N, CA and C atoms as an extended XYZ file, in Angstrom:
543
Properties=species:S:1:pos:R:3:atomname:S:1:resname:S:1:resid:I:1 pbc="F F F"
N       -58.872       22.344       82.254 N   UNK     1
C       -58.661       23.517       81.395 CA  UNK     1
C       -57.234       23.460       80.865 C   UNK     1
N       -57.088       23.717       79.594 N   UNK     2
C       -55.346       23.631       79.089 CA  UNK     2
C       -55.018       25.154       79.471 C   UNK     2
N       -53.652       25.532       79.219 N   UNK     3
C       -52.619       26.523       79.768 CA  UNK     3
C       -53.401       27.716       79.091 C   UNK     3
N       -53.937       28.462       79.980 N   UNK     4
C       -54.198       30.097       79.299 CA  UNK     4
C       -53.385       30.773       78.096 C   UNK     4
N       -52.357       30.225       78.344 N   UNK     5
C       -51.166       30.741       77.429 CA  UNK     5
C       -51.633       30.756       75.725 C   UNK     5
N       -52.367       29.327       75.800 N   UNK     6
C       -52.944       29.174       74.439 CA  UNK     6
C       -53.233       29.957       73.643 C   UNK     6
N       -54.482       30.737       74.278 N   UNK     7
C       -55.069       32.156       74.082 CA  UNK     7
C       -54.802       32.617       72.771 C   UNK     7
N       -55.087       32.981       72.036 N   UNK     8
C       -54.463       33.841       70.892 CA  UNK     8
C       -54.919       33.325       69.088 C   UNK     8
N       -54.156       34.184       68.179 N   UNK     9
C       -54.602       33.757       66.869 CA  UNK     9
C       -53.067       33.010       66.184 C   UNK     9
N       -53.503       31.544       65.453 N   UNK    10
C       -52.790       30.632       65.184 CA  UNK    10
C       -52.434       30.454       63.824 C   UNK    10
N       -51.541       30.449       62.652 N   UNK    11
C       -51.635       29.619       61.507 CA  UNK    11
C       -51.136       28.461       61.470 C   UNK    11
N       -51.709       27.729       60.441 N   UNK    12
C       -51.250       26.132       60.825 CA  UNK    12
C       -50.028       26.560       60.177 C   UNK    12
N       -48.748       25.538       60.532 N   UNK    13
C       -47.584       25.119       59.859 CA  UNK    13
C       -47.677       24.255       58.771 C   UNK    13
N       -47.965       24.280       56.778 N   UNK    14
C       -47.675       23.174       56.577 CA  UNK    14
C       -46.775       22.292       56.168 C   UNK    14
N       -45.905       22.475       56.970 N   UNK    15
C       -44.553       21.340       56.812 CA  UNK    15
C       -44.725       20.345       57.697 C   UNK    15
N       -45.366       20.915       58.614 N   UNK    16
C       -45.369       20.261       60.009 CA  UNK    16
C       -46.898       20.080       60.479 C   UNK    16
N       -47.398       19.795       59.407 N   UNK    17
C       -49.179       19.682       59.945 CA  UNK    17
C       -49.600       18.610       58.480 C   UNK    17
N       -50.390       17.471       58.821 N   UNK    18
C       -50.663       16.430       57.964 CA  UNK    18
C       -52.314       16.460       58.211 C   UNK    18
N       -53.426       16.736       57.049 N   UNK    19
C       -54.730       16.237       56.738 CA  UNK    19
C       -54.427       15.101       56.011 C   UNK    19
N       -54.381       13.909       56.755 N   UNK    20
C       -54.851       12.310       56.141 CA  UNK    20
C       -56.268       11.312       56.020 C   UNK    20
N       -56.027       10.521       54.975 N   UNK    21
C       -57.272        9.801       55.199 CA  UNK    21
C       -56.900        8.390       54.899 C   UNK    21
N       -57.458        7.555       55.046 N   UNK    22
C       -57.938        5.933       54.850 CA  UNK    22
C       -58.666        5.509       54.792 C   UNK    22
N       -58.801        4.685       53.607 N   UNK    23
C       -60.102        4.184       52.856 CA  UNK    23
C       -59.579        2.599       52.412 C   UNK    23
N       -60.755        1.461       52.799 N   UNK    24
C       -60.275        0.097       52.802 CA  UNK    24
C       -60.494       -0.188       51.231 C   UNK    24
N       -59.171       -0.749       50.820 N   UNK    25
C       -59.174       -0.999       49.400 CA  UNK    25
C       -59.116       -2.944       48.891 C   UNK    25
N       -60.209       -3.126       48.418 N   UNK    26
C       -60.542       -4.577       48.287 CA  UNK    26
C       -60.885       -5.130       49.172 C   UNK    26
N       -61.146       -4.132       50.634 N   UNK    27
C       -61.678       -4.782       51.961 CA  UNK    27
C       -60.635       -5.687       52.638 C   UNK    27
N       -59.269       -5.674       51.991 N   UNK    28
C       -58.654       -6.630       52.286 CA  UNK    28
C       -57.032       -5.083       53.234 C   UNK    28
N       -57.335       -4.024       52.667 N   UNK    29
C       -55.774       -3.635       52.564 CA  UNK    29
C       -56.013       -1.972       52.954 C   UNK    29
N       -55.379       -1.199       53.665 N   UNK    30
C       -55.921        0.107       53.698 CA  UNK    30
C       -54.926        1.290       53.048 C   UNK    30
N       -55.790        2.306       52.037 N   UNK    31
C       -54.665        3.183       51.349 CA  UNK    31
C       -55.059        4.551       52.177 C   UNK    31
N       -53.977        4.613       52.405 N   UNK    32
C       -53.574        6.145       53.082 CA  UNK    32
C       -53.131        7.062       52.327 C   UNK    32
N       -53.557        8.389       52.247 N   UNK    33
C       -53.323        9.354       51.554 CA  UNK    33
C       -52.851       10.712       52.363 C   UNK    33
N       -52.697       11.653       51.794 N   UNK    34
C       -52.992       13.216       52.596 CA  UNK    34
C       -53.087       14.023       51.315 C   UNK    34
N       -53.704       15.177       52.048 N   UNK    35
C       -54.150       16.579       51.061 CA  UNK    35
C       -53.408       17.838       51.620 C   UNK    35
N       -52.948       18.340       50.744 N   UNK    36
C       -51.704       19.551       51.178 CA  UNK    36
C       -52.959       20.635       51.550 C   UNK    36
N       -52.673       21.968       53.034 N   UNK    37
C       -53.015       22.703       53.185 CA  UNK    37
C       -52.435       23.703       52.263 C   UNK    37
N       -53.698       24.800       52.064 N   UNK    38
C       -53.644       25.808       51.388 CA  UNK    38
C       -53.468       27.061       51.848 C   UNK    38
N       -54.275       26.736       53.355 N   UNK    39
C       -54.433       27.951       54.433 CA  UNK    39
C       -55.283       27.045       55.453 C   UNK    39
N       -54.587       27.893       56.627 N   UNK    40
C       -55.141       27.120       57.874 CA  UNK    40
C       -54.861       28.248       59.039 C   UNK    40
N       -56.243       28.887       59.351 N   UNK    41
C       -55.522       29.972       60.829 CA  UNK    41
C       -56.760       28.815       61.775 C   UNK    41
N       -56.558       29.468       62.965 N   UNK    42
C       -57.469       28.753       64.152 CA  UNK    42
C       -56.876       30.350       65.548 C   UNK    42
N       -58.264       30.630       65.478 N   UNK    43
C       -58.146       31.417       67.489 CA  UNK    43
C       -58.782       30.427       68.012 C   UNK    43
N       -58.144       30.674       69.317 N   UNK    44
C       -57.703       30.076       70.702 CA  UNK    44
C       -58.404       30.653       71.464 C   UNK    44
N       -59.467       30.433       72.648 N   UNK    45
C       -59.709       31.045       73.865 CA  UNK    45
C       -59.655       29.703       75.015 C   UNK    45
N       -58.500       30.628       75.964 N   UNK    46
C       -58.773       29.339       76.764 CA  UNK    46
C       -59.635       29.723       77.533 C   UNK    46
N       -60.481       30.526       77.958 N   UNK    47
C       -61.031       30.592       78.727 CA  UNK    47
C       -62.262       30.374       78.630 C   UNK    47
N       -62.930       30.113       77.110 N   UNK    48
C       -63.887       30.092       76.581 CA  UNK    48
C       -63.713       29.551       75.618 C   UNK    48
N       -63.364       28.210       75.361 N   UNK    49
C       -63.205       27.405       74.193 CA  UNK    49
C       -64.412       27.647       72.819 C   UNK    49
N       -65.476       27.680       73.372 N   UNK    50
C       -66.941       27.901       72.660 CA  UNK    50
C       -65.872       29.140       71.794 C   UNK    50
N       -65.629       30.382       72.038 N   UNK    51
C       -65.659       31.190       71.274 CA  UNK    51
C       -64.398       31.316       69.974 C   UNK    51
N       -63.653       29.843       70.232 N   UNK    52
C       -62.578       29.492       69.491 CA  UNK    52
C       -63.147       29.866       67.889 C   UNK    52
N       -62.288       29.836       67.202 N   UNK    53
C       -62.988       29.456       65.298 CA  UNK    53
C       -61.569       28.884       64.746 C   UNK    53
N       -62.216       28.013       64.237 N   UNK    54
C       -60.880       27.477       62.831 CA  UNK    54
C       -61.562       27.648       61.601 C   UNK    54
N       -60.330       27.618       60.242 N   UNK    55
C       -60.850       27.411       59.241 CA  UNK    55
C       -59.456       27.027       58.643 C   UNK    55
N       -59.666       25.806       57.745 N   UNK    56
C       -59.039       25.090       56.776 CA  UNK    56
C       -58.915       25.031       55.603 C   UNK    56
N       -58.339       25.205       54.800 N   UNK    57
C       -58.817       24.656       53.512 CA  UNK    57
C       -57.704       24.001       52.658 C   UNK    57
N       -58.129       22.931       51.958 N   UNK    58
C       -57.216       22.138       51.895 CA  UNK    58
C       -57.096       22.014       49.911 C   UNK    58
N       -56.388       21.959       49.625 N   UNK    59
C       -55.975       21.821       48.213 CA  UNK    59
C       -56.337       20.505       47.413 C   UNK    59
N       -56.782       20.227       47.272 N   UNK    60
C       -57.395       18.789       46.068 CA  UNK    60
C       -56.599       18.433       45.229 C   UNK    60
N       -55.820       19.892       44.291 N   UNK    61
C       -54.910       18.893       43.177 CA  UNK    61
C       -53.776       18.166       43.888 C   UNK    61
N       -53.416       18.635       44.803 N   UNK    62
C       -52.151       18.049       45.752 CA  UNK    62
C       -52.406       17.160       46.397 C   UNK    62
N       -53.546       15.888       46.109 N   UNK    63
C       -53.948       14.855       46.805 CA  UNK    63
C       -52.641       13.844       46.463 C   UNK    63
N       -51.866       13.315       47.956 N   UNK    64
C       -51.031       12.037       47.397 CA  UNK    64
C       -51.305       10.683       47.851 C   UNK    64
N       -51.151        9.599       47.470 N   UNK    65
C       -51.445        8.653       47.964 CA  UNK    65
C       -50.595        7.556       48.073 C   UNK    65
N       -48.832        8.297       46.985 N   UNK    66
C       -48.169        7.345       46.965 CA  UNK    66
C       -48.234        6.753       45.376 C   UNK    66
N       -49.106        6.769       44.571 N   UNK    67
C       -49.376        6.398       43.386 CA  UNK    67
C       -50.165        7.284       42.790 C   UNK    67
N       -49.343        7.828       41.367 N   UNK    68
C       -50.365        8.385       40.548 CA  UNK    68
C       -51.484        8.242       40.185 C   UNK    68
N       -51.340        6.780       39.428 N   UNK    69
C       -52.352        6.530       38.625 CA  UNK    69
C       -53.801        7.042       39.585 C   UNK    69
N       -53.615        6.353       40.756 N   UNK    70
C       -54.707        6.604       41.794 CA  UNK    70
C       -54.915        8.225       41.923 C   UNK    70
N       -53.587        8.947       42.219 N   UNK    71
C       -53.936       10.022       42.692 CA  UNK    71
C       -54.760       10.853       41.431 C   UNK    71
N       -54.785       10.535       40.375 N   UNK    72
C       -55.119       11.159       39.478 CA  UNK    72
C       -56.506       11.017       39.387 C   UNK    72
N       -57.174        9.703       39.528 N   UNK    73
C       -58.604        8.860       39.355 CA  UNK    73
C       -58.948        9.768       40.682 C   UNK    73
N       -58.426        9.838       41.407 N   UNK    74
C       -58.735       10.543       43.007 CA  UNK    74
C       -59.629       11.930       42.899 C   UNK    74
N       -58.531       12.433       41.734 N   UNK    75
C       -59.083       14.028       41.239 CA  UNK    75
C       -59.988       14.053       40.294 C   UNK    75
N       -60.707       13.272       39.816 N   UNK    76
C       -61.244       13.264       38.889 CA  UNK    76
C       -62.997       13.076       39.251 C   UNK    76
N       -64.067       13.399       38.693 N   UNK    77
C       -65.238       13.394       39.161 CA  UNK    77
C       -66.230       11.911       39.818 C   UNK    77
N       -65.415       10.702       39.975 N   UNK    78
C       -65.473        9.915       40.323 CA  UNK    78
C       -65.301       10.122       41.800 C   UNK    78
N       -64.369       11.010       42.122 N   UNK    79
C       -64.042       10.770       43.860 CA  UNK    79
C       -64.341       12.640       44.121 C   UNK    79
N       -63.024       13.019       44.485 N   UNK    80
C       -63.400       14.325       44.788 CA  UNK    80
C       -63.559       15.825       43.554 C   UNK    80
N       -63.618       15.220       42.359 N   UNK    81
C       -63.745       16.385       41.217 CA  UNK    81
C       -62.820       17.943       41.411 C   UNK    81
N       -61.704       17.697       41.304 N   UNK    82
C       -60.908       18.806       41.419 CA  UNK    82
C       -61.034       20.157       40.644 C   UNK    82
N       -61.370       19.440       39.504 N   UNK    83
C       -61.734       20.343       38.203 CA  UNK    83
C       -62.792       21.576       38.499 C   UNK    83
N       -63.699       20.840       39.004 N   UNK    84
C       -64.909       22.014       39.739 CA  UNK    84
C       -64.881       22.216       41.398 C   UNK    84
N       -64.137       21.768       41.819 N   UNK    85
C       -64.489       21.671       43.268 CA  UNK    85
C       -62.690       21.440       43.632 C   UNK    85
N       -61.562       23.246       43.656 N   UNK    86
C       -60.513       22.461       43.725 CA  UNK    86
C       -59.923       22.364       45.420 C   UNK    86
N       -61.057       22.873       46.141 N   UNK    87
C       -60.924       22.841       47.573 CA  UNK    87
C       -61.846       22.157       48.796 C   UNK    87
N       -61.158       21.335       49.150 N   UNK    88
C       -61.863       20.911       50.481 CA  UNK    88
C       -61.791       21.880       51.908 C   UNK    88
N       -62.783       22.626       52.416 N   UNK    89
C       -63.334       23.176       53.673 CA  UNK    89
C       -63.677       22.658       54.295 C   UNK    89
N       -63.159       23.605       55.887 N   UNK    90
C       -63.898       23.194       57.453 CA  UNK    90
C       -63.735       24.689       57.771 C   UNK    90
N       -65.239       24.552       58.497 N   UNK    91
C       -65.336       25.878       59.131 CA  UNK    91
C       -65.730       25.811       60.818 C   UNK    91
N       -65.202       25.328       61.620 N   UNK    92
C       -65.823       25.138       62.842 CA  UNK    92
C       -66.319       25.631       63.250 C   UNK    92
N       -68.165       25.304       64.022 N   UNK    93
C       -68.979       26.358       64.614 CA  UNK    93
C       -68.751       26.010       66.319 C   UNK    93
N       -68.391       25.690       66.594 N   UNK    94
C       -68.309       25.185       68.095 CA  UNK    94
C       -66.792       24.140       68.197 C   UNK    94
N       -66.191       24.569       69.366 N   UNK    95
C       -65.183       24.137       70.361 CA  UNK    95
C       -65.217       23.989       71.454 C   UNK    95
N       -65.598       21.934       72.086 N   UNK    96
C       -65.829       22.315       73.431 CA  UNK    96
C       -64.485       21.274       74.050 C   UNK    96
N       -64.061       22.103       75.338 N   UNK    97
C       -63.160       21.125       76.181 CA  UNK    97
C       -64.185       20.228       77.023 C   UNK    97
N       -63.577       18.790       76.553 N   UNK    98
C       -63.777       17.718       76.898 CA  UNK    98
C       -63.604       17.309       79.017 C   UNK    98
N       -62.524       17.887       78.231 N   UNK    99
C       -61.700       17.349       79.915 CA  UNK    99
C       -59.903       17.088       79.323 C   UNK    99
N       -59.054       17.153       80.632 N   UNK   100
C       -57.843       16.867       80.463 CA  UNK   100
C       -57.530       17.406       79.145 C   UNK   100
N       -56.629       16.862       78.080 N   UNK   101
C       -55.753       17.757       77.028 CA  UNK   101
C       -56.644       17.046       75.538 C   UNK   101
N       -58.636       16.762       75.727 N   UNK   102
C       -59.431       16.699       74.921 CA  UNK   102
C       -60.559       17.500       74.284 C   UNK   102
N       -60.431       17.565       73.325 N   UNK   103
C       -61.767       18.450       72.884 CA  UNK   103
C       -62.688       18.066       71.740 C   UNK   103
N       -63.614       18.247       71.198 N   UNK   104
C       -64.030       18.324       70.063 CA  UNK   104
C       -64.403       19.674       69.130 C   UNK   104
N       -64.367       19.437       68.026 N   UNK   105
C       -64.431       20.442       67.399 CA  UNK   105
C       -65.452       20.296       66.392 C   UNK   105
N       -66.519       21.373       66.032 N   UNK   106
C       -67.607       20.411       65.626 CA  UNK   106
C       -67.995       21.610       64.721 C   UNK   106
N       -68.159       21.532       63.209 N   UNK   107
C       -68.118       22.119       61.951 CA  UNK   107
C       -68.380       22.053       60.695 C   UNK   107
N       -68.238       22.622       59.531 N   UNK   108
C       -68.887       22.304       58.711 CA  UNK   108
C       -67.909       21.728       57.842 C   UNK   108
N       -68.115       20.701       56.961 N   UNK   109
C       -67.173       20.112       56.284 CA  UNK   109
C       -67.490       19.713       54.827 C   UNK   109
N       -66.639       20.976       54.003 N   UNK   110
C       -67.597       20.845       52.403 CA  UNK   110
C       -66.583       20.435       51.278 C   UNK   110
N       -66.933       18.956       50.870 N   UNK   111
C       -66.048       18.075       49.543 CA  UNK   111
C       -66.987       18.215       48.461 C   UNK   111
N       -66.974       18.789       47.526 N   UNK   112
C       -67.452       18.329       46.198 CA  UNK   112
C       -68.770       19.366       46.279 C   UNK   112
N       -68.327       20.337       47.321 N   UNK   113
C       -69.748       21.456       46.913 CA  UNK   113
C       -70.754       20.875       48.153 C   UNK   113
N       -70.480       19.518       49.143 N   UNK   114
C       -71.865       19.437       49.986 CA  UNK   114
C       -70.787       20.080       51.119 C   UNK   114
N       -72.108       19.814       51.800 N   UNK   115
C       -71.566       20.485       53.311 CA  UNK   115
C       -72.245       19.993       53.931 C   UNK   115
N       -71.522       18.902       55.092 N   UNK   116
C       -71.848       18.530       55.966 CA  UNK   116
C       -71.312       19.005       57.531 C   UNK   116
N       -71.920       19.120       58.659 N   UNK   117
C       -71.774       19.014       60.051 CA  UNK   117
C       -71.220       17.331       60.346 C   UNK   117
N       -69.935       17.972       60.749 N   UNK   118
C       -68.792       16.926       61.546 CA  UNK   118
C       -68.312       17.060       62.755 C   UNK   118
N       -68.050       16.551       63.834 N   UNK   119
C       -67.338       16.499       64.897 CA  UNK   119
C       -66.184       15.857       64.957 C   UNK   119
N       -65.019       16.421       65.608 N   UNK   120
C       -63.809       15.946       65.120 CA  UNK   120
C       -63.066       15.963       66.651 C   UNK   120
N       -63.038       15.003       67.536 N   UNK   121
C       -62.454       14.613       68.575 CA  UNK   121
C       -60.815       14.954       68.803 C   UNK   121
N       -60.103       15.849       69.247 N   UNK   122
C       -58.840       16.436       68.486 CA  UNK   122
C       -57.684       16.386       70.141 C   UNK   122
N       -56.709       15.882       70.385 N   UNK   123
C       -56.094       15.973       71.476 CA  UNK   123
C       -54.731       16.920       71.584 C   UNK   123
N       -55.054       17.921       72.210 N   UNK   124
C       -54.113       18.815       72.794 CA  UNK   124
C       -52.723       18.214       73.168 C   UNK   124
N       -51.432       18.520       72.233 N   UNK   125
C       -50.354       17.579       72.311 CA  UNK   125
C       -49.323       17.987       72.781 C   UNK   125
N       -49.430       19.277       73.078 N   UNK   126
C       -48.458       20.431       73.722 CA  UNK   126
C       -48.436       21.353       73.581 C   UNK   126
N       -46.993       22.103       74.311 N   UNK   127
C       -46.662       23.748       73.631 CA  UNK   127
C       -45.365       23.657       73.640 C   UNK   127
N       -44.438       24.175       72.461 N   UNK   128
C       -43.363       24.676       72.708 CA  UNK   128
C       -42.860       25.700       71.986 C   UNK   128
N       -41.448       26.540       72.269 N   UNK   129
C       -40.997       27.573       71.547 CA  UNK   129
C       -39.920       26.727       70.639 C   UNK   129
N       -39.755       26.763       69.227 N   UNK   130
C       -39.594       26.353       68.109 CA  UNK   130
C       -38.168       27.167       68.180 C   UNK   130
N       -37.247       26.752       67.084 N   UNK   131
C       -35.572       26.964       66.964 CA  UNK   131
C       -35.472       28.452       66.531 C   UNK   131
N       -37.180       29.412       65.632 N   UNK   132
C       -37.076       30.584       65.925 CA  UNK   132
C       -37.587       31.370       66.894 C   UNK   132
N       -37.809       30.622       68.162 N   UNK   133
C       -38.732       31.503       69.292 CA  UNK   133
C       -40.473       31.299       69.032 C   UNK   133
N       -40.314       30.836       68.087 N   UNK   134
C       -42.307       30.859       67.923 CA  UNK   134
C       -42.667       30.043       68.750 C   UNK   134
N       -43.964       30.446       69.503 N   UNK   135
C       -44.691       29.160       69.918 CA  UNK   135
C       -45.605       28.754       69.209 C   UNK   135
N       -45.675       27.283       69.465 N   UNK   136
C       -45.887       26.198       68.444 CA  UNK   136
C       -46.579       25.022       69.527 C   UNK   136
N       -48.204       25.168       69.057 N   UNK   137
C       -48.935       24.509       69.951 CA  UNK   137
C       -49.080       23.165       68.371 C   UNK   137
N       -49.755       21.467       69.132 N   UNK   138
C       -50.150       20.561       68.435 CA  UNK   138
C       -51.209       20.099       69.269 C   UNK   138
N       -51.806       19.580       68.232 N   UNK   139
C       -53.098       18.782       68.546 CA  UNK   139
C       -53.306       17.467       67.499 C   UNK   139
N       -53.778       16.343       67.641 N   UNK   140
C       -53.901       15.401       66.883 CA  UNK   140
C       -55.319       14.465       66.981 C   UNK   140
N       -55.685       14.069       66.167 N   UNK   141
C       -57.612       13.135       66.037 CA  UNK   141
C       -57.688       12.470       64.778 C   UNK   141
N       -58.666       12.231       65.127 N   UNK   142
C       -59.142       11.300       63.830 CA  UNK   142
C       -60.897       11.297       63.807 C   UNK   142
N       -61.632       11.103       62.878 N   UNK   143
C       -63.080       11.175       62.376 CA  UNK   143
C       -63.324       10.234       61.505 C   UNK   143
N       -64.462        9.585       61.292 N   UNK   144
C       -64.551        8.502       60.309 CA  UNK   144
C       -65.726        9.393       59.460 C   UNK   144
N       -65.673        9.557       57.943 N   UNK   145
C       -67.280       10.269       57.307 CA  UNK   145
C       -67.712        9.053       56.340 C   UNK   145
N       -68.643        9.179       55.704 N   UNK   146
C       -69.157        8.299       54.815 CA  UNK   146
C       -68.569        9.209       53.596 C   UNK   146
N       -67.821        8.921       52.622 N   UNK   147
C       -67.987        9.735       51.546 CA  UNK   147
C       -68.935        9.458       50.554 C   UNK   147
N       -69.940        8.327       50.316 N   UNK   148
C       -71.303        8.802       49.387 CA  UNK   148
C       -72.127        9.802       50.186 C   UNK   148
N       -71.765       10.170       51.298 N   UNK   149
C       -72.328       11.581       51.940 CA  UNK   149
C       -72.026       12.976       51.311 C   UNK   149
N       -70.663       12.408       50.673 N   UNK   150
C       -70.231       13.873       49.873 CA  UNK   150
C       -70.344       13.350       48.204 C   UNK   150
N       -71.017       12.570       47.509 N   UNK   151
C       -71.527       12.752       46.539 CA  UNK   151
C       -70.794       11.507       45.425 C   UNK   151
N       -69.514       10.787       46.983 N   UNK   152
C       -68.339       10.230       46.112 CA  UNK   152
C       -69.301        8.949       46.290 C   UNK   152
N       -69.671        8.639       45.072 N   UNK   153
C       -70.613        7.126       45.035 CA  UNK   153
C       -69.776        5.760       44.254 C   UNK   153
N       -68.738        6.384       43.614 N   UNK   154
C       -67.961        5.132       42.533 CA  UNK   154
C       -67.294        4.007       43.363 C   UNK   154
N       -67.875        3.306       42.800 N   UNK   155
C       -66.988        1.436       42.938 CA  UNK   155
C       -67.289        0.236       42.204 C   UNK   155
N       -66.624       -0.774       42.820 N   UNK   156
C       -66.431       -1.756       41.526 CA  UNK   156
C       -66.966       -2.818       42.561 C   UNK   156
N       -67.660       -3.796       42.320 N   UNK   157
C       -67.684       -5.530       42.754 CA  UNK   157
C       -67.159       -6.053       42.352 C   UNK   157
N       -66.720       -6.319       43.282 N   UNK   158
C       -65.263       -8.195       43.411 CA  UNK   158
C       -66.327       -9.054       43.275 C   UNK   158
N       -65.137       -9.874       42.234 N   UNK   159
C       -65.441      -10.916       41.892 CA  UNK   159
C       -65.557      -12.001       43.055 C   UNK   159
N       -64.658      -11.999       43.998 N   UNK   160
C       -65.171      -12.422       45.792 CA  UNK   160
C       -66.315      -12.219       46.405 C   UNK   160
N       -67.207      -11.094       46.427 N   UNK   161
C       -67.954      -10.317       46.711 CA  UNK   161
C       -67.581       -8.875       47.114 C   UNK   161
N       -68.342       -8.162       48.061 N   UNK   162
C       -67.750       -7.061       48.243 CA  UNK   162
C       -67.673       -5.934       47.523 C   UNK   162
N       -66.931       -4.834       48.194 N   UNK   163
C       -66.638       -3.642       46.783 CA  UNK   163
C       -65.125       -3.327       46.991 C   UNK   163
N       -64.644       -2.564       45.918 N   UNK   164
C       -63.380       -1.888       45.825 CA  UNK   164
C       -62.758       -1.365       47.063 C   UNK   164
N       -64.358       -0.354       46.989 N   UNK   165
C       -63.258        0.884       48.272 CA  UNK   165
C       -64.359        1.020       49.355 C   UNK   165
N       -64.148        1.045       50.038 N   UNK   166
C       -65.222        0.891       51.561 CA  UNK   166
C       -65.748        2.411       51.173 C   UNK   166
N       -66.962        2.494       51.711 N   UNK   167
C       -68.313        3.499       52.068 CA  UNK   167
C       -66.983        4.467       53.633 C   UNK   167
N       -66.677        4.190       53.815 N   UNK   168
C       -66.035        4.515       55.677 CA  UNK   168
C       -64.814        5.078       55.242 C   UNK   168
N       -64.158        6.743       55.301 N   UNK   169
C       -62.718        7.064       55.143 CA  UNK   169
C       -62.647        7.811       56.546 C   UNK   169
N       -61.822        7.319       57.328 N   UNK   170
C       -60.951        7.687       58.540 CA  UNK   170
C       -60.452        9.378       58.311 C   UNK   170
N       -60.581       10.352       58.603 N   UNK   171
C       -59.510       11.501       58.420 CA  UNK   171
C       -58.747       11.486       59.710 C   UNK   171
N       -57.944       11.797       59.457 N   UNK   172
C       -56.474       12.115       60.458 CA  UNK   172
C       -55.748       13.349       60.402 C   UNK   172
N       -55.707       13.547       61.111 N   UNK   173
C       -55.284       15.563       61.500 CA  UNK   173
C       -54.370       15.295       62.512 C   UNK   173
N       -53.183       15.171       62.183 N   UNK   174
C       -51.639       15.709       63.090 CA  UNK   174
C       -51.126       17.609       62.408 C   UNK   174
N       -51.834       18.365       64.050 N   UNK   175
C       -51.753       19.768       63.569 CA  UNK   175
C       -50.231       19.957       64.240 C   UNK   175
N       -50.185       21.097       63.976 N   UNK   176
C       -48.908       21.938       64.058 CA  UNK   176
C       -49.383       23.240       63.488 C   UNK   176
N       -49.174       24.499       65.206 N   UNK   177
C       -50.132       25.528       64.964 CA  UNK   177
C       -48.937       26.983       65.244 C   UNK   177
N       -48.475       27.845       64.689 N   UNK   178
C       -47.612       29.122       64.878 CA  UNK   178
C       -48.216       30.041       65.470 C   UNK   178
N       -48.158       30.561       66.599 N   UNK   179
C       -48.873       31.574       67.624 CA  UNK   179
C       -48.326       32.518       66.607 C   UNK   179
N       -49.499       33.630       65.832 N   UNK   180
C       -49.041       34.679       65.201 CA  UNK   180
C       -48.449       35.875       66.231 C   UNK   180
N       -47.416       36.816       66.024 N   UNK   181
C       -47.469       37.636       66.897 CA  UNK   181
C       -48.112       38.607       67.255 C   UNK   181
């Protein structure tokens, strides 16, 4: 069981909290990105993890990857369609402790208008009181989804064989959470 202390209602930090992903590009090379939060609260029960809830939502035009040109093709109805769809959601229906400082978190996860059920394996990374007194819990995971699951079907064949951008994007969640008072 983690520290009772947990207990309580959370907003994410986003200065200090990263939604990333990776997606294999030419099969040869992997591009890493992140998507800026928009809003992010999460309650806490330690005593009853089940009755936890998060919700996320993450901003689309603020996709970076390091390169425009990409980030732009990124937003565009080829990948995640920003234009109609300018938010990515998670709504978690269930939180169970694993064991030791593990859990999963298992929810709904909607890109481009679908909504799929995800489980998201997430590790309890501490607690501390922050330079203004806040406490400031982390957790960190990773999930692999298919994105032609969410509607993103575009790619190219190499002239090698192969495709552009792999079927398989990794998400990565390094949280950083503000115990509201």
């Amino acid at each position: 069981m983690y520290p009772s202390d947990l207990t309580g209602t959370y907003t994410l930090d986003p200065a200090h909290t990263r939604f990333g992903f990776v997606a294999r590009h030419a099969m040869v090379t992997k591009v890493r990105g992140s998507i800026p939060v928009k809003e992010a609260t999460a309650s806490l029960d330690a005593d009853d993890p089940a009755a936890s809830t998060v919700h996320v939502v993450l901003d689309v035009a603020g996709i970076q990857t390091g390169n425009q040109y990409r980030d732009d093709h990124l937003r565009t109805g080829d990948f995640l369609d920003a234009a109609a769809h300018p938010y990515i959601t998670f709504d978690a229906t269930d939180v169970k402790h694993i064991g030791g400082d593990s859990f999963e978190v298992t929810g709904e996860l909607t890109i481009r208008g679908v909504t799929r059920r995800i489980t998201v394996p997430l590790d309890y990374t501490g607690t501390a009181l922050d330079a203004q007194g806040l406490t400031r819990v982390g957790f960190e995971g990773s999930t692999v989804i298919n994105r032609k699951d969410f509607g993103m079907t575009y790619n190219a064949v190499l002239e090698t064989g192969g495709v552009m951008i792999s079927e398989k994007v990794t998400l990565e969640f390094d949280l950083s959470a503000v115990k509201d008072a």
